[in-house]
XYZ file of C-alpha atoms in Angstrom:
730
model
C 0.041 0.005 0.084
C 1.346 3.495 -0.965
C 1.204 6.149 1.773
C -2.041 7.990 1.249
C -0.355 11.369 1.067
C 1.151 10.293 -2.373
C -2.008 9.169 -4.088
C -5.195 11.007 -5.077
C -8.309 9.219 -3.561
C -10.864 7.711 -5.827
C -13.481 10.044 -4.264
C -11.533 13.177 -4.712
C -13.777 16.255 -5.266
C -14.190 17.193 -8.882
C -16.432 20.091 -9.945
C -17.311 21.988 -13.121
C -16.042 25.547 -13.024
C -19.270 27.043 -14.493
C -19.050 30.336 -16.315
C -21.889 29.664 -18.766
C -24.082 32.530 -17.697
C -21.196 35.088 -17.520
C -19.986 33.898 -21.119
C -23.540 34.120 -22.446
C -23.699 37.726 -21.620
C -20.587 38.789 -23.457
C -20.844 40.461 -26.933
C -19.441 38.720 -29.916
C -16.243 40.796 -29.902
C -15.731 40.053 -26.219
C -16.196 36.360 -26.779
C -13.616 36.436 -29.639
C -11.242 38.318 -27.291
C -11.725 35.860 -24.545
C -11.359 32.937 -26.964
C -8.003 33.874 -28.394
C -6.663 34.923 -24.985
C -7.719 31.553 -23.657
C -5.876 29.817 -26.421
C -2.701 31.810 -25.518
C -3.128 30.779 -21.898
C -3.618 27.145 -22.627
C -0.560 26.862 -24.853
C 1.434 28.654 -22.248
C 0.234 26.386 -19.487
C 2.067 23.509 -21.113
C 5.190 25.208 -20.129
C 4.518 24.338 -16.503
C 5.120 20.681 -17.308
C 8.757 21.617 -18.169
C 8.904 23.613 -14.952
C 7.885 20.701 -12.660
C 9.728 17.423 -12.999
C 11.950 15.649 -15.668
C 9.236 12.987 -16.365
C 6.163 15.366 -16.403
C 6.293 15.967 -20.116
C 6.400 12.309 -21.064
C 3.637 11.447 -18.577
C 1.481 14.134 -19.976
C 2.148 12.938 -23.693
C 1.485 9.311 -22.790
C -1.865 10.159 -21.163
C -2.766 12.498 -23.876
C -2.159 9.848 -26.574
C -4.031 7.220 -24.699
C -7.174 9.395 -24.262
C -7.070 10.875 -27.691
C -7.205 7.406 -29.214
C -9.969 6.192 -26.773
C -12.468 8.117 -24.764
C -12.416 7.341 -20.998
C -15.458 5.108 -21.325
C -14.007 3.128 -24.272
C -10.679 2.685 -22.441
C -12.676 1.549 -19.353
C -14.226 -1.362 -21.237
C -10.818 -2.417 -22.342
C -9.350 -1.982 -18.799
C -12.008 -4.416 -17.361
C -11.278 -6.969 -20.092
C -7.607 -6.774 -19.259
C -8.179 -7.540 -15.584
C -8.420 -4.061 -13.964
C -11.181 -3.710 -11.303
C -13.437 -0.765 -11.448
C -11.607 0.805 -8.500
C -8.291 0.368 -10.312
C -9.509 1.944 -13.440
C -11.133 4.833 -11.390
C -7.707 5.327 -9.656
C -6.127 5.654 -13.098
C -8.753 8.161 -14.271
C -8.172 10.230 -11.130
C -4.405 10.001 -11.571
C -4.664 11.275 -15.203
C -7.056 14.057 -14.151
C -4.522 15.037 -11.376
C -1.719 15.269 -14.081
C -3.784 17.431 -16.325
C -5.144 19.616 -13.416
C -1.749 20.116 -11.834
C 0.094 20.231 -15.141
C 2.519 17.638 -13.844
C 2.911 14.839 -11.333
C 3.275 17.032 -8.283
C 0.472 18.782 -6.396
C 0.180 22.412 -7.182
C -0.917 22.973 -3.525
C 1.665 21.163 -1.373
C 4.265 20.233 -3.904
C 4.197 16.446 -3.085
C 4.396 13.903 -5.836
C 1.364 11.800 -6.484
C 1.482 8.290 -8.113
C -1.129 5.927 -9.768
C -3.020 4.123 -7.045
C -2.964 0.792 -8.926
C -0.355 -1.882 -9.696
C 2.294 -0.799 -12.264
C 2.023 -4.116 -14.192
C -1.692 -3.627 -14.558
C -1.293 -0.165 -16.044
C 1.333 -1.295 -18.369
C -0.807 -4.135 -19.603
C -3.590 -1.654 -20.229
C -1.302 0.630 -22.162
C 0.065 -2.203 -24.298
C -3.642 -3.192 -25.183
C -4.790 0.300 -25.900
C -5.646 1.717 -29.273
C -2.849 4.223 -29.020
C -0.378 1.409 -28.545
C -1.842 -0.503 -31.526
C -1.404 2.538 -33.718
C 2.115 3.597 -32.595
C 3.678 0.615 -30.698
C 7.220 1.870 -30.804
C 6.420 5.454 -29.709
C 4.229 4.238 -26.858
C 6.830 1.790 -25.667
C 9.464 4.479 -25.720
C 7.203 6.737 -23.742
C 6.605 4.136 -21.123
C 10.301 3.433 -20.945
C 10.893 7.170 -20.319
C 8.437 7.677 -17.544
C 7.010 4.368 -16.272
C 9.536 3.969 -13.499
C 9.533 7.569 -12.524
C 5.670 7.747 -12.647
C 5.616 5.246 -9.669
C 8.802 6.074 -7.905
C 8.706 7.428 -4.399
C 12.483 7.631 -3.899
C 13.003 10.078 -0.967
C 14.373 12.666 -3.278
C 11.376 12.396 -5.584
C 8.579 12.764 -3.020
C 8.413 16.633 -3.110
C 9.712 19.578 -5.019
C 13.070 20.929 -3.726
C 16.750 21.444 -4.392
C 19.224 18.662 -4.652
C 18.725 16.131 -1.711
C 15.562 17.872 -0.528
C 13.640 17.160 -3.699
C 13.042 17.402 -7.454
C 12.950 20.659 -9.483
C 13.497 21.616 -13.101
C 13.974 25.285 -12.418
C 17.578 24.140 -11.670
C 19.709 21.272 -13.072
C 19.876 18.340 -10.716
C 23.443 19.141 -9.560
C 22.349 22.602 -8.025
C 22.137 23.219 -4.351
C 21.050 26.154 -2.298
C 24.514 27.741 -2.443
C 24.328 27.709 -6.362
C 20.877 29.342 -6.187
C 22.260 32.070 -3.785
C 25.273 32.718 -6.020
C 23.009 32.961 -9.146
C 20.868 35.445 -7.393
C 23.775 37.615 -6.526
C 24.867 37.567 -10.186
C 21.396 38.341 -11.565
C 21.195 41.277 -9.055
C 24.541 42.447 -10.169
C 23.356 42.686 -13.817
C 19.847 43.817 -12.961
C 18.373 40.616 -14.623
C 15.084 39.447 -13.219
C 14.841 35.642 -12.311
C 11.144 35.450 -13.096
C 11.429 33.947 -16.589
C 14.676 32.055 -16.160
C 16.073 28.585 -15.247
C 19.583 27.754 -14.058
C 21.752 25.012 -15.418
C 25.178 24.144 -13.990
C 28.023 22.434 -15.762
C 31.748 22.095 -15.749
C 33.888 23.337 -18.780
C 36.861 21.386 -20.176
C 39.254 23.062 -17.622
C 37.068 21.988 -14.726
C 35.621 25.514 -14.072
C 32.051 25.859 -12.984
C 29.750 27.281 -15.659
C 26.177 28.398 -15.181
C 23.705 28.882 -17.974
C 20.893 31.320 -17.121
C 18.202 30.707 -19.706
C 15.481 33.109 -20.385
C 12.163 32.076 -21.705
C 11.472 33.300 -25.251
C 10.518 32.440 -28.810
C 13.759 33.809 -30.283
C 17.135 32.105 -29.551
C 20.309 33.654 -28.459
C 21.523 34.362 -32.062
C 18.364 36.074 -33.352
C 18.127 39.820 -33.424
C 18.048 41.278 -29.902
C 16.385 44.491 -28.804
C 18.474 47.174 -27.168
C 17.487 46.252 -23.560
C 18.700 42.657 -23.756
C 21.644 43.051 -26.016
C 24.172 43.718 -23.279
C 23.028 40.828 -21.119
C 23.034 37.934 -23.672
C 26.628 37.001 -23.206
C 29.203 35.399 -20.745
C 30.135 36.992 -17.576
C 33.001 36.171 -15.075
C 31.540 36.295 -11.459
C 33.066 35.271 -8.258
C 35.267 32.736 -9.996
C 32.609 31.162 -12.158
C 31.276 31.773 -15.659
C 27.610 32.883 -16.061
C 26.299 32.526 -19.612
C 22.946 34.306 -20.226
C 21.091 32.655 -23.133
C 17.379 32.543 -24.282
C 14.992 30.408 -26.206
C 13.555 28.283 -23.308
C 10.102 26.827 -24.161
C 10.373 28.441 -27.665
C 7.840 26.382 -29.639
C 5.267 26.739 -26.852
C 5.614 30.430 -26.462
C 5.474 30.830 -30.275
C 1.797 29.628 -30.104
C 1.192 31.908 -27.167
C 2.379 34.856 -29.251
C 0.425 33.759 -32.303
C -2.789 33.869 -30.211
C -2.000 37.111 -28.559
C -1.586 38.613 -32.031
C -5.101 37.313 -32.962
C -6.461 38.693 -29.606
C -5.358 42.210 -30.539
C -8.001 42.487 -33.358
C -10.722 42.274 -30.592
C -9.157 44.457 -27.917
C -11.740 46.844 -26.398
C -9.410 49.786 -26.093
C -5.922 51.076 -26.617
C -4.686 49.998 -23.103
C -5.541 46.440 -24.071
C -3.853 46.740 -27.462
C -0.659 48.191 -25.920
C -0.774 45.539 -23.183
C -0.834 42.831 -25.737
C 1.926 44.322 -27.795
C 4.202 44.355 -24.808
C 3.426 40.846 -23.817
C 4.167 39.721 -27.421
C 7.491 41.444 -27.175
C 8.160 39.953 -23.743
C 7.479 36.388 -24.799
C 9.292 36.846 -28.160
C 12.374 38.456 -26.814
C 12.549 37.177 -23.271
C 12.124 40.556 -21.808
C 10.791 41.074 -18.239
C 10.961 44.828 -18.881
C 8.466 44.450 -21.705
C 6.283 42.329 -19.478
C 6.393 45.088 -16.865
C 5.274 47.693 -19.432
C 2.393 45.233 -20.362
C 1.548 45.124 -16.695
C 1.414 48.924 -16.526
C -1.029 49.080 -19.292
C -3.009 46.281 -17.549
C -3.282 48.299 -14.456
C -4.550 51.284 -16.508
C -7.318 49.097 -18.093
C -9.905 49.752 -15.483
C -13.009 47.765 -15.181
C -12.792 45.506 -18.383
C -15.596 43.162 -18.963
C -13.000 40.353 -19.829
C -10.120 40.482 -17.367
C -6.919 38.540 -17.801
C -3.293 38.243 -16.920
C -0.494 36.069 -18.418
C 3.107 35.351 -18.004
C 5.689 34.034 -15.579
C 3.960 35.102 -12.360
C 4.083 33.235 -9.037
C 7.355 32.100 -7.467
C 5.779 29.669 -4.953
C 7.278 26.509 -6.565
C 10.840 27.614 -7.111
C 12.699 26.235 -4.107
C 14.706 29.424 -3.970
C 11.463 31.563 -4.370
C 12.340 33.957 -7.172
C 11.460 32.036 -10.617
C 7.960 32.418 -11.870
C 5.626 29.709 -12.991
C 3.737 30.268 -16.272
C 0.121 31.226 -15.540
C -2.613 32.622 -17.660
C -6.216 33.364 -16.846
C -9.265 34.880 -18.667
C -12.390 35.613 -16.655
C -15.616 37.618 -16.872
C -16.683 40.336 -14.333
C -19.410 39.530 -11.786
C -20.960 42.896 -11.403
C -23.056 42.406 -8.230
C -20.013 41.159 -6.173
C -17.683 43.691 -7.715
C -19.846 46.460 -6.431
C -19.012 45.357 -2.847
C -15.276 45.265 -3.620
C -15.546 48.705 -5.167
C -17.040 50.045 -1.921
C -14.170 48.397 -0.077
C -11.604 50.142 -2.419
C -13.334 53.522 -1.670
C -12.699 52.889 2.084
C -9.116 51.602 1.619
C -7.256 54.883 2.295
C -9.053 55.204 5.672
C -8.622 51.529 6.497
C -4.909 51.745 5.774
C -4.589 54.306 8.539
C -5.853 51.560 11.061
C -3.011 49.211 10.276
C -0.507 48.962 13.215
C 2.550 50.672 11.804
C 3.638 54.298 11.639
C 2.583 56.344 8.503
C 6.155 56.403 7.219
C 5.870 52.484 6.731
C 3.007 52.991 4.305
C 3.242 53.876 0.619
C 3.424 57.646 0.006
C 0.084 57.614 -1.869
C -2.597 54.842 -2.121
C -2.913 54.015 -5.772
C -6.537 53.107 -6.092
C -6.785 49.667 -7.760
C -9.398 47.852 -9.657
C -10.935 45.160 -7.402
C -13.300 42.888 -9.173
C -15.029 39.614 -8.649
C -14.514 37.314 -11.767
C -16.012 34.121 -12.958
C -13.186 32.165 -14.461
C -13.368 30.996 -17.904
C -9.864 29.802 -18.303
C -7.149 29.341 -15.790
C -4.025 27.707 -17.205
C -1.131 26.677 -14.934
C -0.711 24.232 -12.043
C -3.654 25.295 -9.830
C -6.362 27.968 -9.389
C -6.302 30.277 -6.438
C -9.326 31.973 -4.842
C -7.937 35.480 -5.221
C -5.137 37.316 -6.824
C -3.186 40.539 -6.175
C -0.893 41.412 -9.178
C 1.516 42.334 -10.638
C 4.164 41.005 -8.427
C 6.795 43.569 -9.469
C 7.610 45.546 -6.259
C 8.559 48.812 -8.174
C 5.257 48.867 -10.001
C 3.173 48.010 -6.903
C 4.994 50.720 -4.894
C 4.632 53.573 -7.330
C 1.980 52.740 -10.010
C -0.494 50.345 -8.574
C -1.908 46.830 -8.910
C -5.218 45.025 -9.361
C -7.095 42.667 -7.033
C -9.396 39.988 -8.183
C -11.534 37.539 -6.290
C -12.446 34.426 -8.284
C -16.228 34.018 -7.472
C -16.932 30.789 -9.256
C -13.772 29.219 -7.668
C -14.856 30.265 -4.260
C -18.342 28.991 -4.484
C -17.078 25.477 -5.498
C -13.852 25.285 -3.324
C -15.385 26.173 -0.057
C -18.689 24.331 -0.218
C -18.256 22.037 2.886
C -20.087 18.836 3.945
C -20.690 18.481 7.690
C -19.448 14.907 7.855
C -16.153 15.964 6.345
C -15.491 18.843 8.739
C -12.539 17.775 10.907
C -11.150 19.048 14.187
C -14.088 21.281 15.096
C -16.552 21.068 18.011
C -19.914 19.762 17.075
C -21.458 23.005 18.218
C -19.311 25.018 15.724
C -20.014 22.986 12.700
C -23.438 24.367 11.557
C -22.247 27.856 12.095
C -19.091 27.170 10.144
C -20.922 25.757 7.131
C -23.335 28.633 7.212
C -20.715 31.466 7.282
C -17.572 29.859 5.891
C -18.336 31.225 2.284
C -19.232 34.862 3.346
C -16.317 34.957 5.866
C -13.867 33.930 3.189
C -15.176 36.552 0.866
C -14.373 39.240 3.464
C -10.955 37.649 4.147
C -9.996 37.357 0.414
C -11.129 41.013 -0.037
C -8.937 42.237 2.879
C -6.029 39.937 2.158
C -5.713 40.954 -1.400
C -6.486 44.663 -1.318
C -5.149 45.688 2.021
C -2.835 42.860 2.812
C -0.799 42.581 -0.353
C -1.735 46.168 -1.293
C -0.289 47.775 1.888
C 3.207 48.597 3.179
C 6.201 50.388 1.990
C 9.637 49.026 1.017
C 12.411 51.468 1.872
C 14.627 51.649 -1.049
C 17.933 53.437 -1.883
C 18.448 53.695 -5.630
C 21.844 53.163 -7.377
C 22.328 56.914 -7.640
C 21.925 57.201 -3.820
C 18.409 58.770 -3.568
C 16.075 57.250 -1.074
C 12.242 56.954 -1.077
C 12.432 57.774 2.692
C 14.025 60.251 5.057
C 16.971 58.432 6.626
C 17.185 61.175 9.338
C 13.683 60.982 10.438
C 12.161 57.426 9.977
C 12.024 55.576 13.437
C 11.717 51.828 13.753
C 8.793 51.400 16.129
C 10.299 48.201 17.468
C 13.597 49.745 18.574
C 12.705 53.438 18.968
C 15.785 54.285 16.864
C 16.421 55.392 13.224
C 16.103 52.565 10.792
C 19.435 50.831 10.056
C 18.761 48.849 6.786
C 16.876 49.064 3.503
C 16.858 47.685 -0.066
C 19.545 48.827 -2.437
C 19.398 49.322 -6.180
C 18.355 46.107 -7.966
C 17.333 44.200 -4.674
C 13.647 43.105 -4.459
C 11.542 41.574 -1.708
C 11.784 38.146 -3.444
C 15.598 38.423 -4.102
C 16.326 39.461 -0.469
C 14.028 37.216 1.434
C 14.177 34.404 -1.158
C 13.132 31.025 0.381
C 10.727 32.610 2.969
C 9.440 35.594 0.955
C 6.264 33.958 -0.470
C 5.051 32.406 2.808
C 6.000 35.558 4.840
C 4.123 37.775 2.670
C 1.055 35.503 2.561
C 1.210 35.538 6.415
C 1.328 39.308 6.505
C -1.649 39.486 4.263
C -3.642 36.923 6.177
C -2.910 38.946 9.546
C -4.226 42.079 7.793
C -7.441 40.169 6.921
C -7.916 38.900 10.534
C -7.084 42.344 12.044
C -9.352 44.398 9.707
C -12.271 42.038 9.675
C -12.918 43.181 13.275
C -13.936 46.651 11.851
C -17.705 46.918 11.607
C -17.504 49.385 8.794
C -15.707 46.691 6.723
C -18.417 44.202 7.511
C -21.135 46.726 6.555
C -19.566 46.997 3.032
C -20.343 43.168 2.709
C -23.858 43.831 4.052
C -23.096 42.172 7.462
C -24.423 43.704 10.539
C -25.377 42.705 14.184
C -25.292 38.983 15.027
C -24.382 38.142 11.476
C -21.247 40.281 11.580
C -20.155 38.820 14.858
C -20.672 35.327 13.574
C -18.537 36.142 10.417
C -15.755 37.432 12.668
C -15.782 34.306 14.735
C -15.888 31.896 11.761
C -13.090 33.827 9.929
C -10.826 33.542 13.005
C -11.945 29.941 13.571
C -11.248 29.010 9.927
C -7.731 30.558 10.284
C -6.837 28.529 13.434
C -8.230 25.330 11.943
C -6.251 26.044 8.689
C -3.140 26.351 10.877
C -3.709 22.844 12.068
C -4.563 21.450 8.622
C -1.290 23.110 7.401
C 0.793 20.452 9.136
C -0.025 18.177 6.050
C 2.320 20.434 4.033
C 5.225 20.034 6.510
C 8.031 17.575 5.602
C 9.812 16.403 8.892
C 12.558 14.598 6.904
C 13.868 17.821 5.482
C 12.351 20.301 7.900
C 10.689 22.222 5.094
C 7.317 23.589 4.293
C 5.921 22.902 0.909
C 3.119 25.324 0.711
C 3.307 29.114 1.362
C -0.215 29.801 2.444
C -0.440 26.846 4.741
C 2.814 27.561 6.465
C 1.499 31.138 6.945
C -1.679 29.955 8.704
C 0.350 27.538 10.880
C 2.462 30.556 11.981
C -0.679 32.508 12.800
C -2.008 29.458 14.780
C 1.284 29.551 16.747
C 0.980 33.299 17.421
C -2.618 32.868 18.720
C -1.675 29.948 20.973
C 1.261 31.885 22.350
C -1.094 34.694 23.231
C -2.603 32.523 26.006
C -5.500 33.442 28.235
C -7.643 30.688 26.698
C -7.942 32.377 23.305
C -7.104 29.070 21.465
C -7.023 25.571 22.741
C -5.665 22.457 20.871
C -6.285 19.008 22.258
C -5.255 15.499 21.229
C -8.391 13.339 21.302
C -9.694 10.022 20.135
C -12.294 9.870 17.425
C -15.384 7.738 17.302
C -13.515 5.322 15.189
C -11.006 4.749 17.928
C -8.198 6.500 15.900
C -6.273 9.582 16.966
C -8.169 12.877 16.527
C -7.783 16.503 17.500
C -10.063 19.387 18.602
C -9.368 23.083 18.093
C -11.421 25.619 19.822
C -11.513 29.380 19.772
C -13.043 31.494 22.591
C -14.975 34.056 20.750
C -15.137 36.369 23.746
C -11.368 36.587 23.732
C -10.892 37.678 20.127
C -11.021 41.402 20.851
C -9.116 41.526 24.193
C -6.512 38.876 23.429
C -6.421 37.990 19.797
C -6.455 41.465 18.386
C -3.418 42.712 20.339
C -1.523 39.556 19.532
C -2.080 39.896 15.725
C -1.439 43.644 16.007
C 1.975 43.104 17.686
C 2.951 40.332 15.172
C 1.772 42.222 12.115
C 3.743 45.248 13.080
C 6.923 43.172 13.450
C 6.252 41.490 10.089
C 5.874 44.872 8.325
C 8.890 46.621 9.876
C 11.208 43.705 9.125
C 9.920 43.665 5.600
C 10.121 47.435 5.045
C 13.659 47.611 6.353
C 15.011 44.668 4.450
C 16.039 43.043 7.734
C 16.544 39.495 6.369
C 18.168 38.071 9.434
C 15.384 39.475 11.738
C 12.667 38.341 9.405
C 14.147 34.731 9.160
C 14.627 34.432 12.923
C 10.904 35.577 13.723
C 9.353 33.587 10.855
C 11.497 30.493 11.215
C 10.777 30.455 14.972
C 7.093 30.443 14.509
C 7.395 27.997 11.620
C 9.191 25.343 13.657
C 7.386 21.983 14.090
C 8.505 19.952 17.044
C 6.962 17.329 19.406
C 7.382 19.462 22.407
C 4.388 19.786 24.687
C 1.759 20.849 25.220
C 0.781 20.851 21.486
C 3.141 18.119 20.187
C 2.813 19.308 16.580
C 4.741 16.457 14.978
C 2.256 13.871 16.506
C -0.639 16.118 15.503
C 0.807 15.938 11.829
C 0.100 12.246 11.840
C -3.381 12.888 12.936
C -3.911 15.539 10.253
C -2.611 13.139 7.488
C -4.842 10.363 8.816
C -7.944 12.588 8.435
C -7.067 14.826 5.494
C -9.385 15.560 2.612
C -7.935 15.800 -0.888
C -8.151 19.272 -2.524
C -10.827 19.634 -5.094
C -9.970 19.588 -8.843
C -11.790 21.868 -11.364
C -13.201 20.874 -14.808
C -12.697 23.780 -17.152
C -14.613 24.613 -20.296
C -13.215 24.897 -23.826
C -14.165 27.712 -26.327
C -14.619 26.831 -29.930
C -14.716 29.035 -33.027
C -17.833 28.486 -35.002
C -18.051 30.622 -38.194
C -17.560 34.125 -36.955
C -18.604 33.495 -33.314
C -17.415 31.478 -30.236
C -19.291 28.819 -28.425
C -18.651 27.364 -24.922
C -18.159 23.700 -24.465
C -18.558 22.394 -20.868
C -17.967 19.041 -19.422
C -19.294 16.920 -16.484
C -17.630 17.494 -13.171
C -15.821 13.994 -13.073
C -12.354 12.680 -13.720
C -13.453 11.481 -17.233
C -14.935 15.017 -17.845
C -11.716 16.661 -16.949
C -9.832 14.232 -19.212
C -12.215 14.902 -22.147
C -11.703 18.647 -21.679
C -7.946 18.154 -22.249
C -8.410 15.727 -24.991
C -10.381 18.328 -26.981
C -8.223 21.402 -25.814
C -5.802 21.317 -28.839
C -7.911 19.945 -31.734
C -5.597 21.131 -34.499
C -2.082 20.544 -33.274
C -2.118 18.091 -30.306
C 0.434 15.773 -31.947
C 2.744 18.625 -32.787
C 2.580 19.998 -29.292
C 3.342 16.566 -27.843
C 6.429 16.333 -30.210
C 7.584 19.777 -29.092
C 7.238 18.825 -25.363
C 9.249 15.514 -25.858
C 11.941 17.385 -27.776
C 12.303 20.165 -25.222
C 12.436 17.592 -22.453
C 14.877 15.409 -24.367
C 17.275 18.352 -24.984
C 17.729 19.036 -21.278
C 17.370 15.400 -19.871
C 21.056 15.097 -19.249
C 20.792 17.746 -16.499
C 18.812 15.317 -14.322
C 20.253 12.073 -15.530
C 22.810 12.199 -12.783
C 22.480 14.273 -9.630
C 26.286 14.330 -9.014
């Protein structure tokens, strides 16, 4: 039996991400704009396979060929005739759906590997009997030889994403360790090169000197015409005794499809901001230029209140073990006007609410740049997973001085947070009905505050290369020490590059704390049409949900390596620790025995202590987080955050033992079945699928009707070209 944390259960939640009503209300031009943008996103999403594991592209191609040749129902009949039980075939369908949904064989939320929950010889027998094998026996055999072993392997190094002995990653060659990542970051900072669209490959030259290739993602190769911005950077550099060679052309054939569809999208843009945005994105993906993507992001920020909203590029750095390389992501969504009206009212109150955050005015941005904040129904979300809310762009310099946008993904929220009472773990019986009733509304409030006033707040103190500062060095006092601030960011340094491995989780924790702190404000709750007892219940459930999430977060901690695999869940565990440390009976956590006789746990929150005990605790912690972030105090930030992130078996909580209980009773994360758009004449139709593993597989089988075989060939060629970087980890 495989450890349950490495398989997806047969009863994993699958749900249709319904956007039919929102899509129906679009005008023809808007539908065409959404269609071509969606195509660009789906093509780009395939890049994630190459960013995840060495075997992910081959697994994807193997599954893609199987199900293009035979529908899941047809393959199921064959499976039964070759000796698979219904449970085993369902396990295979769930595995395939998981690979398509996560764009690889590692969970997007948690970064652990998942393997097929059936015997390897039975799966091999099914493949050998399949229609795809009958049509292309040599190719299918080669595919199996490439990925069959790795598909099932749970070698310790392959159980999670990480660097060198701590896991698997294809952001770095297999021989890179943390020291290589740190040296590369120093080099990138020295040349003002962003890591977002790069990968790092390490080799020795003939003389035995260490050489690093920094490869940029782009359609064009290194030898093609280069624009003036990149020209000085595409060459070799000597840096601290090593050679760094900056090249480009990573993922070229996939990004070429992205660019072709962005070109087609331009004809249906609603305004010049959208046209210019698309032009900059095209240049970015063609040339490999993050500067161009930043220009596109500036145009995107200026495109206020579009009917069809989108963002695309190398965005989130959660899955880079070092924390600075972006995973490809692209979404297209339609505005939900009713919910967006509430968020607009929150934006109107934002400047006043920022004054309530527990740090001095000097630690807040000089001016609040009023963002768009909309609730969206997702049509397309390509990448490794779908969040509930987003605050972008992630470029510090743009967020500080030009602004950002917030989006809450309404149809994701409504599916992801629907809860069944019998699956509610670790809560007292008397809390469960209230939790089910108010979890959705409380999460809406938390997402709104987290994205707008969490990620949207706080200033970074920066000294530019010319010496000018965005703060007064003779006047700004550190509220923690009472003295002038002693540290800040210097030219070229960013939040991600300075705080690296803890940056993502630390920032999520800061944003979650802002949400907890400001949800106590009755004016905020009135914006969401919550008053009186309802408002009190929403506060209670929001805080209760956070402490429960902190306990559930233990699933995402790996004791063998002492690392956290998911930024948000680490953040919630840290908050649980802060609230437990506050004492006075605010939060209690007990080891219990369940009705089934197995270990269980109970977490309770004293709602009468939230204001007198909880609020001051979060206030103190949030101020410390912000001060350390603002002042680029990496040592202080690591000490604080690392301390609260530590998982030990010391009493009274005994968190390591609780982790076993959490794993015993965990519920798998839901997967979303997304629609396809299809050109019919001069209009676009929406094709939706049933919310099952088979439905999710069908959606992918029909996603690339014209060029699936060509894309599969590109994926295998790209994977082959770099396979030697992971053949040996020496």
